[in-house]
Short mmCIF file of C-alpha atoms in Angstrom, two decimals:
data_model
loop_
_atom_site.label_atom_id
_atom_site.label_comp_id
_atom_site.label_asym_id
_atom_site.label_seq_id
_atom_site.Cartn_x
_atom_site.Cartn_y
_atom_site.Cartn_z
CA MET Y 1 -48.83 -53.16 -76.93
CA GLY Y 2 -50.95 -50.96 -78.88
CA VAL Y 3 -53.64 -50.37 -76.21
CA LEU Y 4 -54.89 -46.90 -77.14
CA GLU Y 5 -57.49 -46.39 -73.96
CA THR Y 6 -59.57 -48.04 -71.72
CA VAL Y 7 -63.07 -46.55 -71.07
CA ARG Y 8 -64.82 -48.19 -67.70
CA PRO Y 9 -68.49 -47.45 -66.81
CA GLN Y 10 -69.67 -46.71 -63.01
CA SER Y 11 -71.42 -50.15 -62.86
CA MET Y 12 -71.10 -53.51 -64.73
CA THR Y 13 -73.56 -54.29 -67.43
CA ARG Y 14 -76.86 -56.32 -66.04
CA HIS Y 15 -78.21 -59.22 -67.97
CA PRO Y 16 -81.96 -60.35 -67.67
CA GLN Y 17 -82.50 -63.25 -65.45
CA GLY Y 18 -82.35 -66.52 -66.99
CA ILE Y 19 -79.76 -65.21 -69.59
CA ALA Y 20 -76.18 -66.35 -68.43
CA ALA Y 21 -73.48 -63.84 -68.82
CA HIS Y 22 -70.07 -65.49 -69.63
CA SER Y 23 -67.24 -64.95 -67.30
CA GLY Y 24 -63.42 -64.25 -67.46
CA GLU Y 25 -61.30 -61.34 -68.29
CA TRP Y 26 -63.33 -60.35 -71.66
CA ALA Y 27 -66.99 -61.09 -69.91
CA ALA Y 28 -69.56 -58.37 -70.61
CA SER Y 29 -67.06 -56.04 -72.27
CA ILE Y 30 -66.47 -54.21 -75.76
CA THR Y 31 -63.58 -54.16 -77.41
CA VAL Y 32 -62.87 -51.58 -80.34
CA LEU Y 33 -60.26 -52.60 -82.49
CA ALA Y 34 -58.50 -49.73 -84.70
CA ASP Y 35 -57.23 -51.04 -88.21
CA PRO Y 36 -56.49 -47.47 -89.69
CA THR Y 37 -54.54 -49.08 -92.44
CA ASP Y 38 -56.92 -51.52 -93.46
CA ASP Y 39 -54.39 -54.37 -93.04
CA ALA Y 40 -55.56 -57.29 -95.09
CA THR Y 41 -53.70 -59.49 -92.44
CA VAL Y 42 -55.80 -58.18 -89.61
CA THR Y 43 -59.06 -59.09 -91.43
CA ARG Y 44 -57.67 -62.43 -92.62
CA THR Y 45 -56.34 -63.36 -88.98
CA LEU Y 46 -60.05 -62.46 -87.68
CA LEU Y 47 -61.87 -64.54 -90.08
CA GLU Y 48 -59.79 -67.57 -89.36
CA ALA Y 49 -60.54 -67.29 -85.77
CA HIS Y 50 -64.16 -67.78 -86.63
CA CYS Y 51 -65.20 -71.07 -84.97
CA PRO Y 52 -68.81 -71.08 -83.36
CA ALA Y 53 -68.12 -74.51 -81.54
CA ALA Y 54 -65.09 -72.78 -79.81
CA GLY Y 55 -67.67 -69.76 -79.09
CA VAL Y 56 -66.04 -67.43 -81.64
CA VAL Y 57 -68.31 -65.61 -84.29
CA THR Y 58 -66.69 -63.50 -86.92
CA VAL Y 59 -69.24 -61.41 -88.98
CA HIS Y 60 -68.42 -59.62 -92.12
CA PRO Y 61 -71.41 -57.43 -92.88
CA THR Y 62 -72.67 -57.42 -96.47
CA PRO Y 63 -71.24 -54.18 -98.01
CA ALA Y 64 -73.77 -51.38 -98.86
CA THR Y 65 -76.35 -52.42 -96.70
CA ARG Y 66 -77.70 -50.49 -93.85
CA SER Y 67 -80.69 -52.43 -92.47
CA GLU Y 68 -80.73 -53.90 -89.25
CA THR Y 69 -82.44 -57.17 -90.52
CA SER Y 70 -79.58 -57.18 -93.04
CA LEU Y 71 -77.01 -56.98 -90.47
CA ALA Y 72 -79.07 -59.75 -88.46
CA ALA Y 73 -78.93 -62.18 -91.41
CA ASP Y 74 -75.04 -61.67 -91.60
CA LEU Y 75 -75.15 -62.81 -88.04
CA PHE Y 76 -77.32 -65.63 -88.99
CA ALA Y 77 -74.84 -66.71 -91.59
CA GLY Y 78 -72.10 -66.45 -88.85
CA LEU Y 79 -73.60 -68.90 -86.59
CA GLY Y 80 -74.24 -71.33 -89.20
CA ARG Y 81 -78.15 -70.63 -89.91
CA SER Y 82 -79.56 -70.11 -93.48
CA PRO Y 83 -80.34 -66.46 -93.57
CA SER Y 84 -82.16 -66.86 -96.91
CA ARG Y 85 -85.06 -68.94 -94.51
CA LEU Y 86 -85.50 -65.84 -92.24
CA ALA Y 87 -88.87 -64.65 -93.94
CA ALA Y 88 -90.09 -68.25 -94.02
CA TYR Y 89 -90.00 -68.46 -90.23
CA ARG Y 90 -91.67 -64.69 -89.71
CA LEU Y 91 -87.93 -63.53 -88.74
CA GLY Y 92 -87.77 -61.03 -91.66
CA SER Y 93 -88.21 -58.16 -89.65
CA PRO Y 94 -85.64 -56.48 -87.27
CA ALA Y 95 -87.34 -56.96 -83.71
CA PRO Y 96 -88.10 -60.94 -84.27
CA ALA Y 97 -84.68 -61.73 -86.40
CA TRP Y 98 -82.73 -59.86 -83.53
CA ARG Y 99 -84.22 -61.77 -80.72
CA ALA Y 100 -83.77 -65.41 -82.61
CA ALA Y 101 -80.09 -64.19 -83.05
CA THR Y 102 -79.74 -63.26 -79.27
CA ALA Y 103 -81.24 -66.62 -78.36
CA TRP Y 104 -78.68 -68.36 -80.72
CA VAL Y 105 -75.73 -66.56 -79.24
CA THR Y 106 -77.16 -67.35 -75.67
CA ALA Y 107 -77.83 -71.12 -76.35
CA GLU Y 108 -74.65 -71.71 -78.17
CA GLY Y 109 -72.35 -70.35 -75.69
CA ILE Y 110 -70.96 -67.70 -77.97
CA ALA Y 111 -68.09 -65.79 -76.07
CA HIS Y 112 -66.51 -63.51 -78.90
CA LEU Y 113 -68.58 -62.03 -81.51
CA VAL Y 114 -66.29 -60.17 -84.12
CA VAL Y 115 -67.97 -57.56 -86.29
CA LEU Y 116 -65.54 -56.32 -89.48
CA ARG Y 117 -66.08 -53.14 -91.11
CA ALA Y 118 -68.04 -51.82 -87.81
CA HIS Y 119 -67.22 -48.13 -89.08
CA HIS Y 120 -69.63 -48.65 -91.76
CA LEU Y 121 -72.48 -49.39 -89.16
CA THR Y 122 -75.59 -47.24 -88.60
CA ALA Y 123 -76.61 -46.05 -85.35
CA GLY Y 124 -79.53 -48.43 -85.51
CA GLN Y 125 -77.38 -51.26 -86.37
CA ARG Y 126 -74.94 -50.53 -83.63
CA GLN Y 127 -77.95 -50.32 -81.16
CA ARG Y 128 -78.80 -53.61 -81.99
CA LEU Y 129 -75.39 -55.30 -81.28
CA LEU Y 130 -75.29 -53.46 -78.31
CA ALA Y 131 -78.58 -54.73 -76.94
CA LEU Y 132 -77.40 -58.42 -77.88
CA HIS Y 133 -74.27 -57.78 -75.91
CA ARG Y 134 -76.50 -56.66 -72.78
CA ALA Y 135 -78.56 -59.37 -73.14
CA THR Y 136 -76.10 -62.21 -73.75
CA GLY Y 137 -72.98 -60.81 -71.96
CA VAL Y 138 -71.01 -61.72 -75.20
CA HIS Y 139 -67.67 -59.86 -75.77
CA LEU Y 140 -68.36 -57.62 -78.68
CA VAL Y 141 -65.44 -56.74 -80.84
CA LEU Y 142 -66.21 -53.55 -83.09
CA VAL Y 143 -63.31 -53.31 -85.98
CA GLY Y 144 -62.79 -50.01 -87.50
CA HIS Y 145 -60.90 -50.02 -90.92
CA THR Y 146 -59.40 -46.86 -92.23
CA ARG Y 147 -61.69 -44.59 -89.74
CA PRO Y 148 -62.64 -44.90 -85.93
CA VAL Y 149 -65.75 -46.59 -84.85
CA ASP Y 150 -68.41 -44.20 -83.16
CA ILE Y 151 -68.25 -45.06 -79.44
CA ARG Y 152 -70.71 -42.33 -78.16
CA GLU Y 153 -73.34 -45.23 -77.62
CA ILE Y 154 -71.12 -47.35 -76.07
CA LEU Y 155 -69.58 -45.26 -73.35
CA GLY Y 156 -72.00 -46.67 -70.79
CA CYS Y 157 -70.19 -50.24 -71.03
CA PRO Y 158 -66.55 -51.60 -70.17
CA VAL Y 159 -64.77 -50.59 -73.37
CA ARG Y 160 -61.36 -51.31 -74.48
CA ILE Y 161 -59.77 -49.56 -77.43
CA THR Y 162 -56.72 -51.13 -79.03
CA SER Y 163 -54.77 -51.71 -82.19
CA ASP Y 164 -53.26 -55.00 -81.12
CA HIS Y 165 -55.41 -57.87 -82.89
CA ALA Y 166 -52.85 -60.25 -81.44
CA VAL Y 167 -54.06 -59.69 -78.01
CA LEU Y 168 -57.70 -60.64 -79.42
CA VAL Y 169 -56.69 -63.62 -81.05
CA ALA Y 170 -54.66 -65.10 -78.02
CA ALA Y 171 -58.16 -64.69 -76.12
CA PHE Y 172 -59.95 -66.74 -79.03
CA ALA Y 173 -57.44 -69.38 -78.66
CA SER Y 174 -58.37 -70.05 -75.13
CA SER Y 175 -61.94 -70.38 -76.09
CA ARG Y 176 -60.86 -72.68 -78.76
CA ALA Y 177 -58.57 -74.97 -76.45
CA ALA Y 178 -61.82 -75.86 -74.39
CA VAL Y 179 -63.73 -77.06 -77.27
CA THR Y 180 -64.91 -80.78 -76.85
CA THR Y 181 -66.96 -82.81 -79.44
CA PRO Y 182 -69.82 -84.65 -77.95
CA PRO Y 183 -69.78 -88.29 -79.02
CA ASP Y 184 -71.61 -89.26 -82.07
CA PRO Y 185 -73.67 -92.28 -81.35
CA ALA Y 186 -73.88 -93.61 -85.02
CA SER Y 187 -72.64 -97.44 -84.90
CA LEU Y 188 -73.65 -100.61 -85.77
CA PRO Y 189 -76.98 -101.64 -83.91
CA LEU Y 190 -76.63 -104.49 -81.28
CA PRO Y 191 -79.13 -107.52 -81.47
CA THR Y 192 -82.26 -107.02 -79.23
CA LEU Y 193 -82.68 -109.77 -76.39
CA SER Y 194 -85.95 -109.73 -74.18
CA ASN Y 195 -84.62 -111.52 -71.18
CA ALA Y 196 -84.98 -109.48 -67.67
CA VAL Y 197 -81.96 -108.50 -65.32
CA GLY Y 198 -81.38 -111.99 -63.95
CA ASP Y 199 -80.38 -113.94 -67.04
CA PHE Y 200 -79.39 -111.22 -69.47
CA ARG Y 201 -75.76 -111.89 -70.19
CA ALA Y 202 -76.33 -115.71 -69.93
CA ALA Y 203 -79.41 -115.09 -72.57
CA ALA Y 204 -77.06 -113.06 -74.90
CA ARG Y 205 -74.07 -115.72 -74.74
CA ARG Y 206 -76.47 -118.64 -75.67
CA ALA Y 207 -78.17 -116.84 -78.44
CA LEU Y 208 -75.50 -114.75 -80.22
CA SER Y 209 -72.05 -115.24 -81.95
CA PRO Y 210 -68.83 -114.82 -79.83
CA GLN Y 211 -68.67 -111.57 -81.70
CA ASP Y 212 -71.99 -110.20 -80.96
CA PHE Y 213 -71.98 -111.44 -77.61
CA ALA Y 214 -68.71 -109.48 -76.94
CA ARG Y 215 -70.37 -106.21 -78.23
CA VAL Y 216 -73.40 -106.66 -76.14
CA ASP Y 217 -71.45 -107.53 -73.23
CA ASP Y 218 -69.15 -104.22 -73.66
CA VAL Y 219 -72.45 -102.20 -73.78
CA TYR Y 220 -73.99 -103.94 -70.89
CA THR Y 221 -70.90 -103.68 -68.67
CA SER Y 222 -70.85 -99.96 -69.53
CA GLY Y 223 -74.59 -99.86 -67.98
CA ILE Y 224 -73.55 -101.71 -64.80
CA ARG Y 225 -71.01 -99.39 -64.18
CA ALA Y 226 -73.20 -96.41 -64.70
CA GLY Y 227 -75.55 -97.76 -62.55
CA CYS Y 228 -72.83 -98.29 -59.63
CA ARG Y 229 -71.74 -94.73 -60.36
CA TRP Y 230 -75.25 -93.46 -60.13
CA ALA Y 231 -75.85 -95.54 -56.84
CA ALA Y 232 -72.52 -94.13 -55.31
CA GLU Y 233 -73.98 -90.66 -55.66
CA CYS Y 234 -77.82 -92.06 -54.66
CA PRO Y 235 -79.80 -89.03 -53.56
CA LEU Y 236 -81.37 -91.07 -50.81
CA GLU Y 237 -82.16 -89.65 -47.35
CA GLU Y 238 -80.21 -92.84 -46.16
CA ARG Y 239 -78.33 -95.17 -48.28
CA ALA Y 240 -79.81 -98.39 -48.21
CA HIS Y 241 -76.75 -100.09 -46.97
CA THR Y 242 -73.12 -98.91 -46.12
CA ASP Y 243 -69.90 -100.20 -47.04
CA GLN Y 244 -69.36 -101.37 -43.21
CA ASP Y 245 -72.58 -103.42 -43.80
CA ALA Y 246 -71.17 -104.81 -46.97
CA ARG Y 247 -68.33 -106.05 -45.05
CA THR Y 248 -70.31 -107.39 -41.93
CA PRO Y 249 -73.40 -108.88 -43.77
CA ARG Y 250 -75.33 -109.90 -40.66
CA ALA Y 251 -74.73 -106.90 -38.76
CA GLY Y 252 -77.70 -104.47 -38.21
CA LEU Y 253 -80.12 -105.87 -40.30
CA LEU Y 254 -83.15 -103.83 -40.71
CA SER Y 255 -86.66 -105.37 -39.70
CA SER Y 256 -89.57 -105.36 -42.13
CA GLN Y 257 -90.78 -102.52 -40.18
CA SER Y 258 -87.87 -100.12 -40.67
CA ALA Y 259 -88.28 -97.17 -42.35
CA LEU Y 260 -86.48 -97.23 -45.81
CA PRO Y 261 -85.01 -94.40 -47.51
CA VAL Y 262 -86.80 -92.56 -50.49
CA ILE Y 263 -85.42 -92.73 -54.01
CA ASP Y 264 -85.57 -89.48 -55.71
CA GLN Y 265 -87.60 -90.58 -58.78
CA VAL Y 266 -86.92 -87.80 -60.99
CA ALA Y 267 -83.19 -88.34 -60.45
CA LEU Y 268 -83.59 -91.99 -61.46
CA LEU Y 269 -85.48 -91.28 -64.33
CA ARG Y 270 -83.16 -88.58 -65.68
CA PHE Y 271 -80.16 -91.20 -65.32
CA LEU Y 272 -81.94 -93.68 -67.13
CA GLY Y 273 -83.04 -91.29 -69.59
CA ALA Y 274 -79.54 -90.14 -70.10
CA LEU Y 275 -78.58 -93.66 -71.25
CA ALA Y 276 -81.27 -93.91 -73.54
CA ALA Y 277 -81.11 -90.46 -74.80
CA ASP Y 278 -77.92 -90.88 -77.29
CA SER Y 279 -78.37 -94.64 -77.98
CA PRO Y 280 -77.93 -95.45 -81.53
CA SER Y 281 -80.26 -98.58 -81.53
CA ARG Y 282 -82.92 -100.39 -79.51
CA GLY Y 283 -80.10 -103.33 -78.74
CA HIS Y 284 -77.96 -100.63 -77.20
CA THR Y 285 -80.75 -99.35 -75.24
CA MET Y 286 -81.70 -102.72 -73.83
CA ALA Y 287 -78.18 -103.85 -72.94
CA ARG Y 288 -77.62 -100.27 -71.08
CA LEU Y 289 -80.73 -100.28 -69.14
CA ARG Y 290 -80.25 -104.01 -68.16
CA GLY Y 291 -76.66 -103.41 -67.01
CA ALA Y 292 -77.82 -100.26 -65.04
CA GLN Y 293 -80.33 -102.56 -63.59
CA THR Y 294 -77.61 -104.97 -62.44
CA GLY Y 295 -75.42 -102.21 -61.27
CA LEU Y 296 -78.33 -100.75 -58.71
CA ARG Y 297 -79.38 -104.02 -57.67
CA MET Y 298 -75.66 -104.49 -56.58
CA HIS Y 299 -76.18 -101.36 -54.40
CA GLY Y 300 -79.44 -102.29 -52.89
CA VAL Y 301 -81.79 -100.50 -55.25
CA ARG Y 302 -84.68 -102.61 -56.85
CA LEU Y 303 -85.11 -101.22 -60.33
CA HIS Y 304 -88.38 -102.19 -62.24
CA LEU Y 305 -88.60 -101.88 -65.69
CA PRO Y 306 -91.48 -102.88 -67.98
CA PRO Y 307 -91.92 -106.60 -68.25
CA ASN Y 308 -92.31 -106.26 -72.15
CA LEU Y 309 -89.43 -103.78 -72.58
CA ALA Y 310 -88.01 -105.29 -75.74
CA PHE Y 311 -91.15 -104.46 -77.28
CA GLY Y 312 -91.71 -101.21 -75.34
CA VAL Y 313 -91.88 -97.66 -77.08
CA GLY Y 314 -90.31 -94.34 -76.10
CA PRO Y 315 -86.55 -92.87 -76.00
CA GLY Y 316 -84.10 -95.32 -77.52
CA LEU Y 317 -86.61 -97.78 -78.39
CA THR Y 318 -88.55 -95.93 -81.22
CA THR Y 319 -87.01 -92.95 -81.28
CA VAL Y 320 -84.74 -91.53 -83.94
CA PRO Y 321 -81.20 -91.28 -82.92
CA ILE Y 322 -80.05 -87.76 -83.09
CA THR Y 323 -76.31 -87.98 -84.83
CA GLU Y 324 -74.34 -84.68 -85.03
CA GLN Y 325 -75.23 -84.88 -88.95
CA ILE Y 326 -78.81 -84.57 -88.00
CA ALA Y 327 -78.36 -81.73 -85.37
CA ASP Y 328 -76.04 -79.83 -87.58
CA ARG Y 329 -78.90 -80.14 -90.35
CA ILE Y 330 -81.73 -78.66 -87.78
CA ARG Y 331 -79.38 -75.92 -86.87
CA SER Y 332 -78.48 -75.10 -90.57
CA MET Y 333 -81.90 -75.34 -91.81
CA ILE Y 334 -84.23 -73.90 -89.18
CA PRO Y 335 -83.29 -70.60 -87.94
CA SER Y 336 -86.28 -70.25 -85.84
CA PRO Y 337 -85.09 -71.63 -82.31
CA THR Y 338 -88.73 -72.42 -81.29
CA HIS Y 339 -89.21 -74.52 -84.71
CA ALA Y 340 -85.52 -76.41 -84.30
CA ALA Y 341 -86.42 -77.39 -80.74
CA ALA Y 342 -89.85 -78.60 -81.76
CA LEU Y 343 -88.34 -80.75 -84.66
CA ALA Y 344 -85.85 -82.26 -82.08
CA ALA Y 345 -88.62 -82.72 -79.36
CA LEU Y 346 -90.41 -84.84 -81.87
CA LEU Y 347 -87.51 -86.92 -82.79
CA CYS Y 348 -86.19 -87.53 -79.27
CA ALA Y 349 -89.34 -87.94 -77.49
CA GLY Y 350 -91.69 -89.58 -80.15
CA SER Y 351 -94.44 -87.84 -78.85
CA PRO Y 352 -97.63 -86.31 -80.80
CA GLY Y 353 -97.79 -82.94 -81.74
CA PRO Y 354 -100.34 -81.97 -78.96
CA HIS Y 355 -98.41 -83.50 -76.18
CA LEU Y 356 -95.01 -81.43 -77.23
CA ALA Y 357 -97.32 -78.40 -77.69
CA SER Y 358 -98.42 -78.50 -74.06
CA ILE Y 359 -94.82 -78.74 -72.70
CA PRO Y 360 -94.45 -75.38 -70.26
CA VAL Y 361 -91.16 -73.47 -70.38
CA SER Y 362 -90.67 -74.34 -66.67
CA ALA Y 363 -90.35 -78.25 -67.72
CA LEU Y 364 -87.19 -77.75 -69.31
CA THR Y 365 -84.34 -78.57 -66.77
CA ILE Y 366 -81.57 -75.84 -66.38
CA ASP Y 367 -78.95 -77.54 -68.21
CA ALA Y 368 -81.58 -78.65 -70.92
CA ASP Y 369 -80.77 -82.31 -70.64
CA ALA Y 370 -84.47 -83.43 -69.88
CA ILE Y 371 -87.99 -82.39 -69.91
CA VAL Y 372 -89.96 -83.31 -66.38
CA LEU Y 373 -93.46 -83.44 -66.71
CA SER Y 374 -95.43 -83.44 -63.19
CA GLY Y 375 -99.05 -82.55 -62.06
CA VAL Y 376 -101.18 -80.89 -64.83
CA VAL Y 377 -99.81 -80.51 -68.22
CA GLY Y 378 -102.16 -79.03 -70.66
CA ARG Y 379 -105.08 -81.79 -70.53
CA ARG Y 380 -103.16 -84.28 -68.85
CA HIS Y 381 -102.52 -85.04 -65.34
CA PHE Y 382 -99.47 -86.92 -64.19
CA ARG Y 383 -99.90 -88.57 -60.91
CA HIS Y 384 -96.11 -89.38 -60.86
CA PRO Y 385 -93.47 -87.46 -62.73
CA THR Y 386 -92.21 -88.39 -66.14
CA VAL Y 387 -89.05 -87.84 -67.83
CA HIS Y 388 -88.07 -87.14 -71.44
CA PRO Y 389 -84.27 -87.20 -71.76
CA ILE Y 390 -82.42 -84.68 -74.34
CA PRO Y 391 -79.22 -85.56 -76.41
CA ILE Y 392 -76.39 -83.67 -76.06
CA SER Y 393 -76.28 -82.65 -79.66
CA VAL Y 394 -79.50 -80.91 -79.73
CA ARG Y 395 -79.51 -79.30 -76.09
CA PRO Y 396 -78.49 -75.84 -77.49
CA LEU Y 397 -81.69 -75.94 -79.41
CA PHE Y 398 -83.80 -76.10 -76.31
CA LYS Y 399 -81.82 -73.69 -74.76
CA ALA Y 400 -82.43 -71.31 -77.50
CA ALA Y 401 -86.06 -72.05 -77.55
CA ARG Y 402 -86.18 -71.21 -73.87
CA ALA Y 403 -83.96 -67.91 -74.22
CA ILE Y 404 -86.18 -66.68 -76.96
CA ALA Y 405 -89.49 -67.32 -74.74
CA GLN Y 406 -87.78 -65.16 -71.86
CA LEU Y 407 -86.69 -62.50 -74.39
CA ARG Y 408 -90.61 -62.54 -75.35
CA GLY Y 409 -91.54 -62.54 -71.54
CA THR Y 410 -93.16 -65.71 -71.66
CA ASP Y 411 -94.42 -66.73 -68.51
CA ALA Y 412 -92.71 -70.27 -67.41
CA ASN Y 413 -95.88 -71.84 -67.07
CA GLN Y 414 -96.72 -70.99 -70.69
CA HIS Y 415 -95.80 -73.15 -73.67
CA LEU Y 416 -92.29 -73.60 -74.90
CA LEU Y 417 -92.68 -75.33 -78.27
CA SER Y 418 -96.12 -74.62 -79.49
CA GLY Y 419 -94.96 -71.93 -81.98
CA GLY Y 420 -93.11 -74.52 -83.76
CA ILE Y 421 -95.61 -77.10 -84.03
CA GLY Y 422 -98.72 -75.47 -85.83
CA THR Y 423 -102.16 -76.79 -86.04
CA THR Y 424 -102.10 -80.28 -86.51
CA GLY Y 425 -98.41 -80.54 -86.61
CA ARG Y 426 -98.07 -78.63 -89.84
CA HIS Y 427 -95.03 -76.84 -88.76
CA LEU Y 428 -93.54 -79.98 -87.59
CA ARG Y 429 -94.04 -81.89 -90.75
CA ASN Y 430 -92.59 -78.73 -92.70
CA SER Y 431 -89.47 -78.69 -90.59
CA ALA Y 432 -89.19 -82.36 -90.98
CA HIS Y 433 -89.22 -82.21 -94.73
CA GLN Y 434 -86.72 -79.30 -94.64
CA CYS Y 435 -84.31 -81.14 -93.02
CA GLU Y 436 -85.07 -84.43 -94.52
CA VAL Y 437 -85.47 -86.58 -91.45
CA THR Y 438 -87.85 -89.40 -90.84
CA ILE Y 439 -90.68 -88.69 -88.14
CA PRO Y 440 -90.82 -91.70 -85.64
CA PRO Y 441 -93.84 -93.73 -84.59
CA LEU Y 442 -95.61 -91.45 -82.07
CA HIS Y 443 -96.99 -92.89 -78.90
CA PRO Y 444 -98.51 -91.34 -75.84
CA TRP Y 445 -96.47 -90.26 -72.82
CA SER Y 446 -98.31 -92.92 -70.99
CA ASP Y 447 -97.13 -95.62 -73.09
CA CYS Y 448 -93.44 -94.75 -73.04
CA TRP Y 449 -91.32 -97.19 -70.89
CA ILE Y 450 -89.79 -94.59 -69.06
CA SER Y 451 -93.09 -93.61 -67.49
CA ARG Y 452 -93.40 -97.27 -66.16
CA VAL Y 453 -90.40 -97.46 -64.45
CA GLU Y 454 -90.34 -97.91 -60.47
CA ALA Y 455 -87.53 -98.23 -57.99
CA ARG Y 456 -87.39 -99.32 -54.42
CA PRO Y 457 -84.57 -99.65 -51.88
CA MET Y 458 -84.26 -103.08 -51.01
CA MET Y 459 -84.19 -104.39 -47.64
CA ARG Y 460 -80.78 -104.81 -46.11
CA GLU Y 461 -80.51 -108.26 -46.05
CA SER Y 462 -81.88 -108.55 -49.53
CA ALA Y 463 -79.26 -106.02 -50.65
CA ILE Y 464 -76.68 -108.21 -49.42
CA ARG Y 465 -78.14 -111.17 -51.28
CA GLY Y 466 -77.81 -109.13 -54.34
CA ILE Y 467 -74.22 -108.18 -53.98
CA VAL Y 468 -73.32 -111.92 -53.18
CA GLY Y 469 -75.23 -112.92 -56.23
CA VAL Y 470 -73.75 -110.60 -58.44
CA SER Y 471 -70.06 -109.64 -57.27
CA GLU Y 472 -68.52 -106.24 -57.89
CA ALA Y 473 -65.55 -107.85 -59.84
CA SER Y 474 -68.11 -109.22 -62.38
CA ALA Y 475 -69.60 -105.77 -63.13
CA VAL Y 476 -66.05 -104.17 -63.86
CA ASN Y 477 -64.83 -107.57 -65.57
CA PRO Y 478 -67.47 -110.16 -66.16
CA PRO Y 479 -66.06 -113.40 -66.75
CA ARG Y 480 -66.18 -115.02 -70.08
CA ARG Y 481 -67.64 -118.32 -69.70
#
């Protein structure tokens, strides 16, 4: 099969805390691929395997260059970033350039990094690649054409030496098969209705044409289903009612003095924020939230949304819908993880620069789906937690910002995005101009609708009345009157 030698160390490579290593057969390993005849088929096959979305990046180093920064620029190009902008973001020297590259490899989930012409690399360039490998757990493939790759520096790592490139391509293909494309929220906006939960559908039917009502009703129904799903996994100490209670409505009702279960407010806000995060229009957000409100009510949770929601501000209402096109533009135009995440935060949160600059590293959730603020943040004090949702398409930007903060040794209580904002928001404006995106209207956190949401478990008798008033059947398949 062409496997010449396997060199194994006494212990596996360790990865810094907070930087997740990849799993699987090829995790935290290095492969040296020998191509002694400089076969064009090998080079072409490895270049065709390049697919960052599938976790495979192939780097073809610029010929006749020996600097570590030049190799970093080639890696940025392989990751889909513009290497010509490194100097503009103070990434023109080796240390910051490789820190940023390491953060992007981590955040984008790159599993395989192939470096062609590795026999030409200098000792300094090889050391940079090894440091990236140790920090990220990426499977590093060094391809030696015409002559072997110097492996003296990598004897402390799990190393495979092979001449069979087909084995590697098969491993890349398994990564490619797992690729999923996030949904693009771009679609026609829905009409906006201001009615409350009780008569939302009826008001929509009265106010809209049959075609528009059908579109609104589909989104509203999806919100009901989402609310029912969340309620089924409701993080309560005790559910507001049980299935047995629903079957025997008058059995074992709670008295007014009975202790009601406590709703996890942060979990609820993350759920509602997720409904708004990728919403393409104010009308979609309204229909989703009103639907979720109905779904939660059916399961004994009374959700109070701001009474003026139709004219409210915040995620999904006044923010910019971040489509895949906008996300790709940010990735390609801004090589700095901090600057890229700061611009994404501006678009999806719609908050002023000083508010964004005060966000600590610890506020970003583990999977980067939201920013959770509580207690003292900067000069502001949050009596109750508030949440800002992050769309799927830009979560890697926030992961990269956190990764580079960790690589710099930044404390979890220090600022996550301040380096990408600048004095009076200067960096934010420059980034928005470079990416040709429109800055949304900016509002303080306290004005956002998600900061004014309240939820309480209903008394069991009230919950039952809610179930009787809005049947499960109408949630799944609302009647067309």
